[in-house]
PDB file of N, CA and C in Angstrom:
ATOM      1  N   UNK A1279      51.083 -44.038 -65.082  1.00 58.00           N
ATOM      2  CA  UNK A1279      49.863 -43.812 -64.348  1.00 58.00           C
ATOM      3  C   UNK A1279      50.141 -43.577 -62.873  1.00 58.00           C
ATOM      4  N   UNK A1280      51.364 -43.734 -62.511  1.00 58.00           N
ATOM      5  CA  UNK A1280      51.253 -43.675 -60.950  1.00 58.00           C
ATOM      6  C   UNK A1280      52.646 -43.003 -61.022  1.00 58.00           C
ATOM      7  N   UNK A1281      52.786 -42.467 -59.538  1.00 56.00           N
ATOM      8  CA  UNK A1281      53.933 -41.813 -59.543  1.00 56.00           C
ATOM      9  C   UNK A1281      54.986 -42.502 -59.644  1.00 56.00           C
ATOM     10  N   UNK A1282      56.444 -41.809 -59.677  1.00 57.00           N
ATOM     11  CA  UNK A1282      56.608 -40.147 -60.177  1.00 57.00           C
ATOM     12  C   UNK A1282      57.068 -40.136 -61.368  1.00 57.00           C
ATOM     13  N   UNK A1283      56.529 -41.326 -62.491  1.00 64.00           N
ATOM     14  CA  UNK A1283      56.391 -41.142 -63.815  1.00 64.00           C
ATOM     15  C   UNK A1283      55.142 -40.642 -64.548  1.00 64.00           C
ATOM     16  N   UNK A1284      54.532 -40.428 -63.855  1.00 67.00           N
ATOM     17  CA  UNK A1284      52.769 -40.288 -64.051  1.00 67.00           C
ATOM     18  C   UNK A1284      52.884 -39.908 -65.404  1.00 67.00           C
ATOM     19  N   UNK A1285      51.910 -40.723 -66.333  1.00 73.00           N
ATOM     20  CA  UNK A1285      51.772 -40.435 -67.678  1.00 73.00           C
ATOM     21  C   UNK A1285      49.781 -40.958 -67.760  1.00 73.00           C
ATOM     22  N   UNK A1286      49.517 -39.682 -68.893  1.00 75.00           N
ATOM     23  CA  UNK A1286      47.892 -40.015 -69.131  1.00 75.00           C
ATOM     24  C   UNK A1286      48.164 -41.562 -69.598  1.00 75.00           C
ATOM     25  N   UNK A1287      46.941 -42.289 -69.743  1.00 77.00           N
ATOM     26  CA  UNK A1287      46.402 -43.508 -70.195  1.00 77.00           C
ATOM     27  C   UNK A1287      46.397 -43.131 -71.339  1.00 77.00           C
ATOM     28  N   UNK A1288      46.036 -41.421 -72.303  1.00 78.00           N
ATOM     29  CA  UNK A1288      46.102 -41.397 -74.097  1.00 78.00           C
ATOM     30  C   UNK A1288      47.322 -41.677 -74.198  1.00 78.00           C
ATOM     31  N   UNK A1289      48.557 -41.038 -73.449  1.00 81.00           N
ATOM     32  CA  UNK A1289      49.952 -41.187 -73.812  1.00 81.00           C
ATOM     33  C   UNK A1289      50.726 -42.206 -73.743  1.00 81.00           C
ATOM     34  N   UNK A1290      49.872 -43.749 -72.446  1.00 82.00           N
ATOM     35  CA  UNK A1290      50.537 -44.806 -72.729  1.00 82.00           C
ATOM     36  C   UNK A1290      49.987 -45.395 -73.817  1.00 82.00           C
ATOM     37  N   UNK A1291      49.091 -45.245 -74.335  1.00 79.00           N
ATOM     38  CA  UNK A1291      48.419 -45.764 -74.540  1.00 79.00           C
ATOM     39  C   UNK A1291      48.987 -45.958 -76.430  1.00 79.00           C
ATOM     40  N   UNK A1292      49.452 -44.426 -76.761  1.00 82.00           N
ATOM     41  CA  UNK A1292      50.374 -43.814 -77.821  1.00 82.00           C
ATOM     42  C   UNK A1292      51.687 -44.406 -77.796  1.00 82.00           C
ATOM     43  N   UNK A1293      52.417 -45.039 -76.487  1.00 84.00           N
ATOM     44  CA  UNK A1293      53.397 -45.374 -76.980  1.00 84.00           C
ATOM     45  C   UNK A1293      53.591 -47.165 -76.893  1.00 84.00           C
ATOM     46  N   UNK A1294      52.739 -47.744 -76.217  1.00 88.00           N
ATOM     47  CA  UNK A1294      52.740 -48.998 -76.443  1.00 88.00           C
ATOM     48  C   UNK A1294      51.476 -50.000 -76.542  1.00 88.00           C
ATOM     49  N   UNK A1295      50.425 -48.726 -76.903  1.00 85.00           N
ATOM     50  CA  UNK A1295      49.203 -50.060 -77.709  1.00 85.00           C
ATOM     51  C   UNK A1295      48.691 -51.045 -77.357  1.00 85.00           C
ATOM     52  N   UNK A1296      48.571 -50.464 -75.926  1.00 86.00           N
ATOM     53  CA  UNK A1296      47.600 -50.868 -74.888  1.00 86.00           C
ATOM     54  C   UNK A1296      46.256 -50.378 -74.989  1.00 86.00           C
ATOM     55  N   UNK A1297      45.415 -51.168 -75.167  1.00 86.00           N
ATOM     56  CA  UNK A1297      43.855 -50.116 -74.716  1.00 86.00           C
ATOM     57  C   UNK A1297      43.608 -49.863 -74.088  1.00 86.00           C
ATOM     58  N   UNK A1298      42.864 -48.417 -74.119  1.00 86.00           N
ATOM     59  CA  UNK A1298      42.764 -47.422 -72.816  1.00 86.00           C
ATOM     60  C   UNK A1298      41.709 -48.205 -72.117  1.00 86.00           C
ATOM     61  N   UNK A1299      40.859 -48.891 -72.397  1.00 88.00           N
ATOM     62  CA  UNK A1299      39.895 -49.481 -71.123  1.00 88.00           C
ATOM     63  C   UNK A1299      40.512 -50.500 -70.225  1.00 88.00           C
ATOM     64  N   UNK A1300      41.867 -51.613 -70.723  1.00 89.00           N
ATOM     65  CA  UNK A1300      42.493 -52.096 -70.211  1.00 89.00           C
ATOM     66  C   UNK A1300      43.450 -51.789 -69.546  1.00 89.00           C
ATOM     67  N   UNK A1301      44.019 -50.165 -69.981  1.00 85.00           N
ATOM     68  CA  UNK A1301      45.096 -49.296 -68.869  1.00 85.00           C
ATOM     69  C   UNK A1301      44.086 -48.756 -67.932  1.00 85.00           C
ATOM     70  N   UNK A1302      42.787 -48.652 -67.568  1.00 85.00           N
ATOM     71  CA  UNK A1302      42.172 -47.925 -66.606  1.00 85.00           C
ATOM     72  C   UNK A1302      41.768 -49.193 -65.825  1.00 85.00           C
ATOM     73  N   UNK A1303      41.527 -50.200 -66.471  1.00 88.00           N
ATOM     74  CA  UNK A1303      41.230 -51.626 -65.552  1.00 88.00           C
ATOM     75  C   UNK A1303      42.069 -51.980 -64.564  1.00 88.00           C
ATOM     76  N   UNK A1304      43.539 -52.042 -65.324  1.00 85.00           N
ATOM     77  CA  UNK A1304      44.552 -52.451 -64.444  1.00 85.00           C
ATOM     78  C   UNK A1304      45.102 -51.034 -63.179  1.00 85.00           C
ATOM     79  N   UNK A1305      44.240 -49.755 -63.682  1.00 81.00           N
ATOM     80  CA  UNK A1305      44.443 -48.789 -62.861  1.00 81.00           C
ATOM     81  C   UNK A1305      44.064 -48.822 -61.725  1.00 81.00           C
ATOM     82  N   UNK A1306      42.396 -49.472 -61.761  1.00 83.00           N
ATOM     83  CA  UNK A1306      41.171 -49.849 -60.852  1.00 83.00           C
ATOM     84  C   UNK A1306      41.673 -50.574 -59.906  1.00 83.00           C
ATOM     85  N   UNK A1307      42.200 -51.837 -60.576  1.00 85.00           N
ATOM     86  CA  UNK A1307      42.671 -53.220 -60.131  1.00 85.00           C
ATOM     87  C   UNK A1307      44.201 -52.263 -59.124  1.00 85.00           C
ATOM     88  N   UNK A1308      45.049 -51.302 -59.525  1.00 81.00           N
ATOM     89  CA  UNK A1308      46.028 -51.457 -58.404  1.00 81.00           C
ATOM     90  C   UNK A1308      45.339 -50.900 -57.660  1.00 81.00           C
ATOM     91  N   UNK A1309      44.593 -49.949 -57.346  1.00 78.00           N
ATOM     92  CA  UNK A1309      44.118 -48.840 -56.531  1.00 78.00           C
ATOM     93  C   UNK A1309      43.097 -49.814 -55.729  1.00 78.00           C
ATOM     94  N   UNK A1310      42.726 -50.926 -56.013  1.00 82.00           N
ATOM     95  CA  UNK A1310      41.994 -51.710 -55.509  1.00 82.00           C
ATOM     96  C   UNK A1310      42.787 -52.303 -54.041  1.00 82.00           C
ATOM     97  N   UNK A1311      44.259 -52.700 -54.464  1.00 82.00           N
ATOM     98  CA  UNK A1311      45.070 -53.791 -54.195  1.00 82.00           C
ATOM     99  C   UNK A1311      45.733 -52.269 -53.015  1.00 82.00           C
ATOM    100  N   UNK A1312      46.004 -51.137 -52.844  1.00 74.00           N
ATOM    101  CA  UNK A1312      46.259 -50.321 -52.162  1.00 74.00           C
ATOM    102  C   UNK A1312      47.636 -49.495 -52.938  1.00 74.00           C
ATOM    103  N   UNK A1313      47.842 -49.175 -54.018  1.00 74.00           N
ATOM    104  CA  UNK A1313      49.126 -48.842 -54.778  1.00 74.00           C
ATOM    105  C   UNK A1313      48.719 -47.595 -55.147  1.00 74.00           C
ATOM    106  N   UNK A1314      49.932 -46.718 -55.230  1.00 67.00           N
ATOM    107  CA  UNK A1314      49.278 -45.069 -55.054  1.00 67.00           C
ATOM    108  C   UNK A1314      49.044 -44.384 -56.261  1.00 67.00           C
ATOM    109  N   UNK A1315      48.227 -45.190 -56.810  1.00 69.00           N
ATOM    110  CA  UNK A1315      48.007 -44.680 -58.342  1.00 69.00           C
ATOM    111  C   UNK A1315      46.526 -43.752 -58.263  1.00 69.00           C
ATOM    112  N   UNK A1316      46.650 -42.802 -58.553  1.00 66.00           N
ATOM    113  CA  UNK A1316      45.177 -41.571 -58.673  1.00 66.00           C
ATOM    114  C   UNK A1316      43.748 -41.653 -59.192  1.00 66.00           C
ATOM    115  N   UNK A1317      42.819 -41.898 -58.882  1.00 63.00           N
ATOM    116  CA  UNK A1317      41.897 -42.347 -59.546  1.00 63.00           C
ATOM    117  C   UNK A1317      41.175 -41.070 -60.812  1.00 63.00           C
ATOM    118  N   UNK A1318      41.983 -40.218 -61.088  1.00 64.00           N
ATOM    119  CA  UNK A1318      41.752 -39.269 -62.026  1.00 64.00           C
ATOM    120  C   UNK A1318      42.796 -38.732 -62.869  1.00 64.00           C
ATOM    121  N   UNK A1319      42.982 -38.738 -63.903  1.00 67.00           N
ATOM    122  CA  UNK A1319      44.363 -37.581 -64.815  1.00 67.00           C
ATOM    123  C   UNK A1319      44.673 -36.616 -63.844  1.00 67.00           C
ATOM    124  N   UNK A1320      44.173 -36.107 -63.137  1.00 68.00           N
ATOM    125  CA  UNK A1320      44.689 -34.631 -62.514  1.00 68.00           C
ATOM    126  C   UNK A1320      45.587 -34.957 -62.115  1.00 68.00           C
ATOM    127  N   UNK A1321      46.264 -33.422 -61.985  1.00 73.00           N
ATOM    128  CA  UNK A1321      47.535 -33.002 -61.565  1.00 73.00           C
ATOM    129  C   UNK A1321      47.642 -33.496 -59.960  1.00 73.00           C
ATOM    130  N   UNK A1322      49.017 -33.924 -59.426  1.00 73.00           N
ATOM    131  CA  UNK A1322      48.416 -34.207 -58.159  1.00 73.00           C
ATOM    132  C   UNK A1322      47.612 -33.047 -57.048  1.00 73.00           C
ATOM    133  N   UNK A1323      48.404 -31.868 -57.597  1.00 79.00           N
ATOM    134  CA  UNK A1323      47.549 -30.741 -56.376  1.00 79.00           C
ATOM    135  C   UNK A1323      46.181 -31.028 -56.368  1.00 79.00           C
ATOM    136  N   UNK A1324      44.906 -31.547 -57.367  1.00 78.00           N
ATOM    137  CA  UNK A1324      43.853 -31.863 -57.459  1.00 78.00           C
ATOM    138  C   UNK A1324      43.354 -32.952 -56.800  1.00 78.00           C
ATOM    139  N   UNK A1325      44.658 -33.990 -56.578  1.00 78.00           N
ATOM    140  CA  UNK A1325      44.270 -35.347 -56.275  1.00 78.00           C
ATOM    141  C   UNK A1325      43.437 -35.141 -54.715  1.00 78.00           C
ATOM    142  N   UNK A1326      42.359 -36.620 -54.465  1.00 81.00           N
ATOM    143  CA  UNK A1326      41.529 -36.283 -53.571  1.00 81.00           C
ATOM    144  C   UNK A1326      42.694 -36.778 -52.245  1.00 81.00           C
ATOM    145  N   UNK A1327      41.588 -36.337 -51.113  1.00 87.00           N
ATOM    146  CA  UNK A1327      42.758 -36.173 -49.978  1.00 87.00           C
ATOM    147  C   UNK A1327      43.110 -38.091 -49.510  1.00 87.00           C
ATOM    148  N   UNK A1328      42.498 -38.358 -50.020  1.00 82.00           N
ATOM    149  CA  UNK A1328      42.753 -40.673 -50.029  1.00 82.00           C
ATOM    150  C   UNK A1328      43.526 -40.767 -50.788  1.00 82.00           C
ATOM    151  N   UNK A1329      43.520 -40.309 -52.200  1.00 78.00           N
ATOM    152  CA  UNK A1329      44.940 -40.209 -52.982  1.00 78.00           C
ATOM    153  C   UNK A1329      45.979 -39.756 -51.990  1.00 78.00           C
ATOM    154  N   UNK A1330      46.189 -38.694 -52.155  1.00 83.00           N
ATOM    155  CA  UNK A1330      47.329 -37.662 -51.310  1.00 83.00           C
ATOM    156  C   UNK A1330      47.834 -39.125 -50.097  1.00 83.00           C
ATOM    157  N   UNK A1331      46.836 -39.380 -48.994  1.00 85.00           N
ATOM    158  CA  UNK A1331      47.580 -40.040 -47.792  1.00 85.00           C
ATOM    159  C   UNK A1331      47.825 -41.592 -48.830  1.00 85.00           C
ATOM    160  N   UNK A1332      47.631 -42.121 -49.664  1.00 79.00           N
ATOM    161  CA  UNK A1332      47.845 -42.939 -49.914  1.00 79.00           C
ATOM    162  C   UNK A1332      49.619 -42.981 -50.104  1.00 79.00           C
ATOM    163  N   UNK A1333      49.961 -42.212 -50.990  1.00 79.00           N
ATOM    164  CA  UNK A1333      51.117 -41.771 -51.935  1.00 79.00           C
ATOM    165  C   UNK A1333      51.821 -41.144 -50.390  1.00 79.00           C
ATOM    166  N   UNK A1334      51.673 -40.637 -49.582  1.00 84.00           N
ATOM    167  CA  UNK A1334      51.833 -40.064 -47.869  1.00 84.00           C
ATOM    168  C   UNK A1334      52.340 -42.033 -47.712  1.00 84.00           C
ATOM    169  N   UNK A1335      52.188 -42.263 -47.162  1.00 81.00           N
ATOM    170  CA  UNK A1335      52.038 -43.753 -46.539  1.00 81.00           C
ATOM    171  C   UNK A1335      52.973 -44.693 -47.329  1.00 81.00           C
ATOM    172  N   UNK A1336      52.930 -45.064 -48.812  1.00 77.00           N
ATOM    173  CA  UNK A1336      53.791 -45.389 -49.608  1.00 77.00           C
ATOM    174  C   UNK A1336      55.340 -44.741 -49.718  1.00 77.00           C
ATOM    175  N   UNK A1337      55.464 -43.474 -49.725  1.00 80.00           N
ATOM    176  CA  UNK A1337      56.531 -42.909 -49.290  1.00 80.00           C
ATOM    177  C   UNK A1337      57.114 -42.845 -48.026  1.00 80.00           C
ATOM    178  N   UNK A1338      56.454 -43.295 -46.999  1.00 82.00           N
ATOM    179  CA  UNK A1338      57.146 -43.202 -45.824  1.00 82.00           C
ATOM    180  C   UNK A1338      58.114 -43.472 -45.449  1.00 82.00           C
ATOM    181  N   UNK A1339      58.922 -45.147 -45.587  1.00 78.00           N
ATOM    182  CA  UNK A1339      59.720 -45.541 -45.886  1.00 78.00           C
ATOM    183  C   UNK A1339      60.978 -45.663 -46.416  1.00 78.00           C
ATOM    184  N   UNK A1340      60.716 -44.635 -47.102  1.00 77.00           N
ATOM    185  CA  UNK A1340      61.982 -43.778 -48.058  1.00 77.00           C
ATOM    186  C   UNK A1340      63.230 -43.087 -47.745  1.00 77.00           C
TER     187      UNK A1340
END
């Protein structure tokens, strides 16, 4: 769900049988906490521009 493994919530969801309302909870819950996870499937070119500086800011460091 978050970078730069980004996988849909159907596909984790396919490989370790998690429920998808509980992979989008804990999605909520990081994005809550400030962690640069996307609040949509899209591709990142789509992501909104708070996504983008988030994942900007998290990488800085690097």
């Amino acid at each position: 769900m978050s970078p730069p493994d980004r996988q849909d919530v159907s596909q984790i969801y396919k490989e370790v049988s998690i429920h998808c309302s509980t992979l989008y909870k804990w999605r909520s819950n990081w994005r809550l906490i400030g962690e640069a996870v996307p609040a949509s499937e899209k591709d990142p070119d789509s992501w909104s521009a708070a996504d983008k500086f988030t994942v900007v800011l998290e990488t800085a460091g690097i």
